[in-house]
mmCIF file of C-alpha atoms in Angstrom:
data_model
loop_
_atom_site.group_PDB
_atom_site.id
_atom_site.type_symbol
_atom_site.label_atom_id
_atom_site.label_comp_id
_atom_site.label_asym_id
_atom_site.label_seq_id
_atom_site.Cartn_x
_atom_site.Cartn_y
_atom_site.Cartn_z
ATOM 1 C CA MET X 1 0.000 0.000 0.000
ATOM 2 C CA ALA X 2 1.230 3.525 -0.842
ATOM 3 C CA THR X 3 2.530 5.679 1.988
ATOM 4 C CA LEU X 4 0.833 8.995 2.746
ATOM 5 C CA PRO X 5 3.544 11.076 0.972
ATOM 6 C CA GLN X 6 3.378 8.717 -2.050
ATOM 7 C CA SER X 7 -0.414 9.124 -2.229
ATOM 8 C CA ILE X 8 -0.108 12.914 -2.057
ATOM 9 C CA LEU X 9 2.606 12.955 -4.714
ATOM 10 C CA SER X 10 0.749 10.617 -7.028
ATOM 11 C CA HIS X 11 -2.356 12.829 -6.808
ATOM 12 C CA ALA X 12 -0.190 15.924 -7.443
ATOM 13 C CA GLN X 13 1.268 14.259 -10.559
ATOM 14 C CA SER X 14 -2.228 13.529 -11.906
ATOM 15 C CA LEU X 15 -3.115 17.237 -11.876
ATOM 16 C CA PRO X 16 -2.412 19.613 -14.797
ATOM 17 C CA GLU X 17 0.304 22.262 -14.387
ATOM 18 C CA GLY X 18 -0.647 24.647 -11.586
ATOM 19 C CA GLY X 19 -3.194 22.253 -10.070
ATOM 20 C CA VAL X 20 -3.589 23.162 -6.391
ATOM 21 C CA LEU X 21 -3.542 20.625 -3.541
ATOM 22 C CA SER X 22 -4.841 21.121 -0.029
ATOM 23 C CA PRO X 23 -4.020 18.952 3.010
ATOM 24 C CA LYS X 24 -7.780 18.762 3.719
ATOM 25 C CA GLU X 25 -8.165 16.549 0.627
ATOM 26 C CA PHE X 26 -6.094 13.819 2.306
ATOM 27 C CA LEU X 27 -7.589 13.664 5.809
ATOM 28 C CA HIS X 28 -9.202 10.317 4.929
ATOM 29 C CA LEU X 29 -5.667 8.844 4.716
ATOM 30 C CA GLY X 30 -4.392 9.909 8.152
ATOM 31 C CA SER X 31 -4.611 12.337 11.048
ATOM 32 C CA ARG X 32 -4.300 16.079 10.436
ATOM 33 C CA ALA X 33 -0.840 16.038 12.033
ATOM 34 C CA ALA X 34 0.338 13.165 9.800
ATOM 35 C CA VAL X 35 -1.026 14.855 6.644
ATOM 36 C CA ASP X 36 0.572 18.196 7.583
ATOM 37 C CA GLN X 37 3.865 16.443 8.283
ATOM 38 C CA ALA X 38 3.768 14.677 4.894
ATOM 39 C CA PHE X 39 3.128 17.992 3.105
ATOM 40 C CA SER X 40 5.912 19.648 5.083
ATOM 41 C CA ARG X 41 8.370 16.878 4.163
ATOM 42 C CA LEU X 42 7.436 16.948 0.469
ATOM 43 C CA THR X 43 7.908 20.740 0.483
ATOM 44 C CA LYS X 44 11.351 20.486 2.151
ATOM 45 C CA GLU X 45 12.363 17.885 -0.464
ATOM 46 C CA GLY X 46 11.295 20.269 -3.245
ATOM 47 C CA GLN X 47 8.582 17.925 -4.530
ATOM 48 C CA LEU X 48 5.840 20.423 -3.664
ATOM 49 C CA LEU X 49 5.768 24.236 -3.439
ATOM 50 C CA ARG X 50 3.693 25.991 -0.777
ATOM 51 C CA VAL X 51 1.964 28.859 -2.594
ATOM 52 C CA THR X 52 -0.132 30.166 0.285
ATOM 53 C CA ARG X 53 -1.455 28.904 3.589
ATOM 54 C CA GLY X 54 -2.849 25.397 3.113
ATOM 55 C CA ARG X 55 -2.324 25.372 -0.679
ATOM 56 C CA TYR X 56 0.447 23.576 -2.563
ATOM 57 C CA VAL X 57 1.441 22.929 -6.186
ATOM 58 C CA ARG X 58 3.865 20.575 -7.872
ATOM 59 C CA PRO X 59 6.924 22.164 -9.516
ATOM 60 C CA VAL X 60 7.289 21.594 -13.250
ATOM 61 C CA SER X 61 10.297 19.578 -14.438
ATOM 62 C CA SER X 62 11.747 20.152 -17.880
ATOM 63 C CA ARG X 63 15.054 19.551 -19.606
ATOM 64 C CA PHE X 64 16.113 22.979 -18.309
ATOM 65 C CA GLY X 65 15.515 21.994 -14.677
ATOM 66 C CA THR X 66 12.677 22.595 -12.276
ATOM 67 C CA ARG X 67 10.507 25.711 -12.195
ATOM 68 C CA ALA X 68 7.344 26.918 -10.517
ATOM 69 C CA PRO X 69 4.146 26.440 -12.542
ATOM 70 C CA ALA X 70 2.866 29.362 -14.636
ATOM 71 C CA PRO X 71 1.130 31.913 -12.357
ATOM 72 C CA GLU X 72 -2.017 32.026 -14.522
ATOM 73 C CA SER X 73 -2.499 28.236 -14.237
ATOM 74 C CA VAL X 74 -2.145 28.369 -10.420
ATOM 75 C CA VAL X 75 -4.535 31.329 -10.180
ATOM 76 C CA GLU X 76 -7.089 29.560 -12.434
ATOM 77 C CA SER X 77 -6.867 26.416 -10.303
ATOM 78 C CA LEU X 78 -7.377 28.404 -7.079
ATOM 79 C CA ALA X 79 -10.361 30.200 -8.640
ATOM 80 C CA ALA X 80 -11.927 26.897 -9.729
ATOM 81 C CA GLN X 81 -11.467 25.461 -6.221
ATOM 82 C CA SER X 82 -12.845 28.468 -4.360
ATOM 83 C CA GLY X 83 -15.554 29.517 -6.821
ATOM 84 C CA GLU X 84 -14.094 33.041 -6.999
ATOM 85 C CA ILE X 85 -13.861 35.169 -10.115
ATOM 86 C CA VAL X 86 -10.184 35.832 -10.832
ATOM 87 C CA THR X 87 -9.008 37.982 -13.738
ATOM 88 C CA PRO X 88 -5.819 39.726 -14.838
ATOM 89 C CA HIS X 89 -5.248 43.210 -13.385
ATOM 90 C CA GLY X 90 -6.292 46.337 -15.314
ATOM 91 C CA ALA X 91 -2.674 47.031 -16.331
ATOM 92 C CA ASN X 92 -2.499 43.638 -18.079
ATOM 93 C CA ALA X 93 -5.905 44.236 -19.648
ATOM 94 C CA ALA X 94 -4.830 47.676 -20.928
ATOM 95 C CA ASN X 95 -1.694 46.152 -22.450
ATOM 96 C CA SER X 96 -3.522 43.226 -24.086
ATOM 97 C CA LEU X 97 -6.188 45.563 -25.529
ATOM 98 C CA GLY X 98 -3.532 47.855 -27.025
ATOM 99 C CA LEU X 99 -4.254 50.843 -24.757
ATOM 100 C CA THR X 100 -0.704 50.993 -23.408
ATOM 101 C CA GLN X 101 2.731 49.671 -24.334
ATOM 102 C CA GLN X 102 3.627 49.305 -20.660
ATOM 103 C CA VAL X 103 4.174 45.719 -19.597
ATOM 104 C CA PRO X 104 3.433 45.245 -15.898
ATOM 105 C CA ILE X 105 6.460 44.056 -13.916
ATOM 106 C CA ARG X 106 4.510 42.657 -10.970
ATOM 107 C CA GLN X 107 2.120 39.756 -11.407
ATOM 108 C CA VAL X 108 -1.242 41.010 -10.100
ATOM 109 C CA TYR X 109 -4.699 39.471 -10.457
ATOM 110 C CA LEU X 110 -8.075 40.740 -9.273
ATOM 111 C CA THR X 111 -10.509 38.537 -7.358
ATOM 112 C CA SER X 112 -13.990 38.530 -5.913
ATOM 113 C CA GLY X 113 -12.436 36.747 -2.886
ATOM 114 C CA ARG X 114 -9.974 37.992 -0.305
ATOM 115 C CA SER X 115 -6.597 39.561 -1.116
ATOM 116 C CA ARG X 116 -3.548 37.340 -0.719
ATOM 117 C CA ARG X 117 0.016 36.811 -1.831
ATOM 118 C CA LEU X 118 1.065 33.624 -3.611
ATOM 119 C CA LYS X 119 4.670 32.474 -3.542
ATOM 120 C CA LEU X 120 5.758 30.746 -6.750
ATOM 121 C CA GLY X 121 9.410 29.879 -6.401
ATOM 122 C CA ARG X 122 11.300 33.176 -6.294
ATOM 123 C CA HIS X 123 8.287 35.181 -7.525
ATOM 124 C CA ASP X 124 5.394 36.743 -5.659
ATOM 125 C CA VAL X 125 1.978 36.866 -7.295
ATOM 126 C CA TRP X 126 -0.587 39.231 -5.793
ATOM 127 C CA VAL X 127 -4.297 38.419 -5.853
ATOM 128 C CA LYS X 128 -6.202 41.553 -4.833
ATOM 129 C CA HIS X 129 -9.850 41.910 -3.905
ATOM 130 C CA ALA X 130 -11.699 44.050 -6.463
ATOM 131 C CA PRO X 131 -15.112 45.758 -6.289
ATOM 132 C CA ALA X 132 -17.975 43.821 -7.887
ATOM 133 C CA TRP X 133 -18.390 46.284 -10.810
ATOM 134 C CA MET X 134 -14.831 45.560 -11.955
ATOM 135 C CA LEU X 135 -15.569 41.840 -12.263
ATOM 136 C CA ALA X 136 -19.239 41.977 -13.305
ATOM 137 C CA LEU X 137 -18.574 41.404 -17.015
ATOM 138 C CA GLY X 138 -16.364 38.388 -16.340
ATOM 139 C CA THR X 139 -13.208 37.394 -18.156
ATOM 140 C CA GLY X 140 -14.191 38.326 -21.726
ATOM 141 C CA GLN X 141 -12.998 41.389 -23.637
ATOM 142 C CA ALA X 142 -15.774 43.662 -22.335
ATOM 143 C CA GLY X 143 -14.770 42.786 -18.757
ATOM 144 C CA ALA X 144 -11.107 43.364 -19.624
ATOM 145 C CA ALA X 145 -12.093 46.747 -21.109
ATOM 146 C CA VAL X 146 -13.750 47.799 -17.813
ATOM 147 C CA ARG X 147 -10.623 46.860 -15.832
ATOM 148 C CA ALA X 148 -8.361 48.555 -18.385
ATOM 149 C CA LEU X 149 -10.430 51.776 -18.232
ATOM 150 C CA ALA X 150 -10.347 51.710 -14.417
ATOM 151 C CA TRP X 151 -6.563 51.402 -14.517
ATOM 152 C CA MET X 152 -6.125 54.089 -17.221
ATOM 153 C CA GLY X 153 -8.279 56.477 -15.157
ATOM 154 C CA PRO X 154 -10.614 59.392 -15.995
ATOM 155 C CA GLU X 155 -7.852 61.470 -17.648
ATOM 156 C CA HIS X 156 -7.302 58.847 -20.399
ATOM 157 C CA VAL X 157 -10.825 57.457 -20.712
ATOM 158 C CA GLY X 158 -11.749 59.353 -23.914
ATOM 159 C CA GLU X 159 -8.835 58.206 -26.079
ATOM 160 C CA SER X 160 -9.011 54.695 -24.549
ATOM 161 C CA LEU X 161 -12.693 54.343 -25.467
ATOM 162 C CA ALA X 162 -12.064 55.610 -29.012
ATOM 163 C CA THR X 163 -9.483 52.808 -29.410
ATOM 164 C CA LEU X 164 -11.771 50.197 -27.831
ATOM 165 C CA ARG X 165 -14.686 51.133 -30.120
ATOM 166 C CA ARG X 166 -12.422 50.437 -33.126
ATOM 167 C CA THR X 167 -10.770 47.267 -31.794
ATOM 168 C CA LEU X 168 -13.400 45.401 -29.746
ATOM 169 C CA PRO X 169 -15.710 42.988 -31.582
ATOM 170 C CA ALA X 170 -19.157 44.587 -31.988
ATOM 171 C CA SER X 171 -20.767 42.160 -29.508
ATOM 172 C CA GLU X 172 -18.177 43.024 -26.813
ATOM 173 C CA TRP X 173 -18.631 46.765 -27.440
ATOM 174 C CA GLN X 174 -22.409 46.314 -27.048
ATOM 175 C CA THR X 175 -21.873 44.385 -23.797
ATOM 176 C CA LEU X 176 -19.674 47.212 -22.516
ATOM 177 C CA THR X 177 -22.168 49.977 -23.453
ATOM 178 C CA ALA X 178 -25.111 47.981 -22.031
ATOM 179 C CA SER X 179 -23.370 47.722 -18.639
ATOM 180 C CA LYS X 180 -22.991 51.501 -18.107
ATOM 181 C CA GLY X 181 -25.492 51.498 -15.236
ATOM 182 C CA SER X 182 -23.256 49.348 -13.021
ATOM 183 C CA LEU X 183 -20.048 51.326 -13.620
ATOM 184 C CA PRO X 184 -18.630 54.414 -11.848
ATOM 185 C CA SER X 185 -20.251 57.618 -13.127
ATOM 186 C CA TRP X 186 -17.111 58.988 -14.853
ATOM 187 C CA MET X 187 -16.751 55.758 -16.842
ATOM 188 C CA ALA X 188 -20.476 55.435 -17.613
ATOM 189 C CA ARG X 189 -20.600 59.040 -18.885
ATOM 190 C CA ALA X 190 -17.549 58.539 -21.126
ATOM 191 C CA ILE X 191 -18.924 55.266 -22.554
ATOM 192 C CA GLY X 192 -22.259 56.965 -23.284
ATOM 193 C CA GLU X 193 -20.518 59.867 -25.061
ATOM 194 C CA GLU X 194 -18.362 57.500 -27.136
ATOM 195 C CA ALA X 195 -21.413 55.382 -28.073
ATOM 196 C CA ILE X 196 -23.230 58.518 -29.345
ATOM 197 C CA ARG X 197 -20.158 59.507 -31.367
ATOM 198 C CA GLY X 198 -20.007 56.052 -32.942
#
């Protein structure tokens, strides 16, 4: 029969890159102390990485050595487990939508859950709580546009919206304009003005 650490490791290996493990999942195999000890040992041996309290991932091995899993895959796995909405930060959204050339240095995501810091090898990934209006349109382009506009701020909203009206698919632009009522007044006003212009 497999030992507790072997069972944990074999489950970790069955998960896709960034799949998150929690000691609670293994309480049927031993006492809390024994499970915690097994996780602690696997972490010391470098077979698991502790990303945040009570959450672990398996490092990725390649011909170049071992590395932490991609932050977006860990964040997606955490979101799926907790039922939270998690999306890239407004700075990332602004960059991906062509509103800025700036590439964010820090890895930051927005969440409907609580704020926390994830440790992925030598890198920190920040998951920050965001107001509901910022996440209301989900992870599509219209939602990304809301987060990008929030990050760009009122002083750049006009030129940003002119770009978005040209570059967003028509359905995403309609979703954005239809959601004006749930957005901050400065953003809602600017979207309304741009929609009239269009």
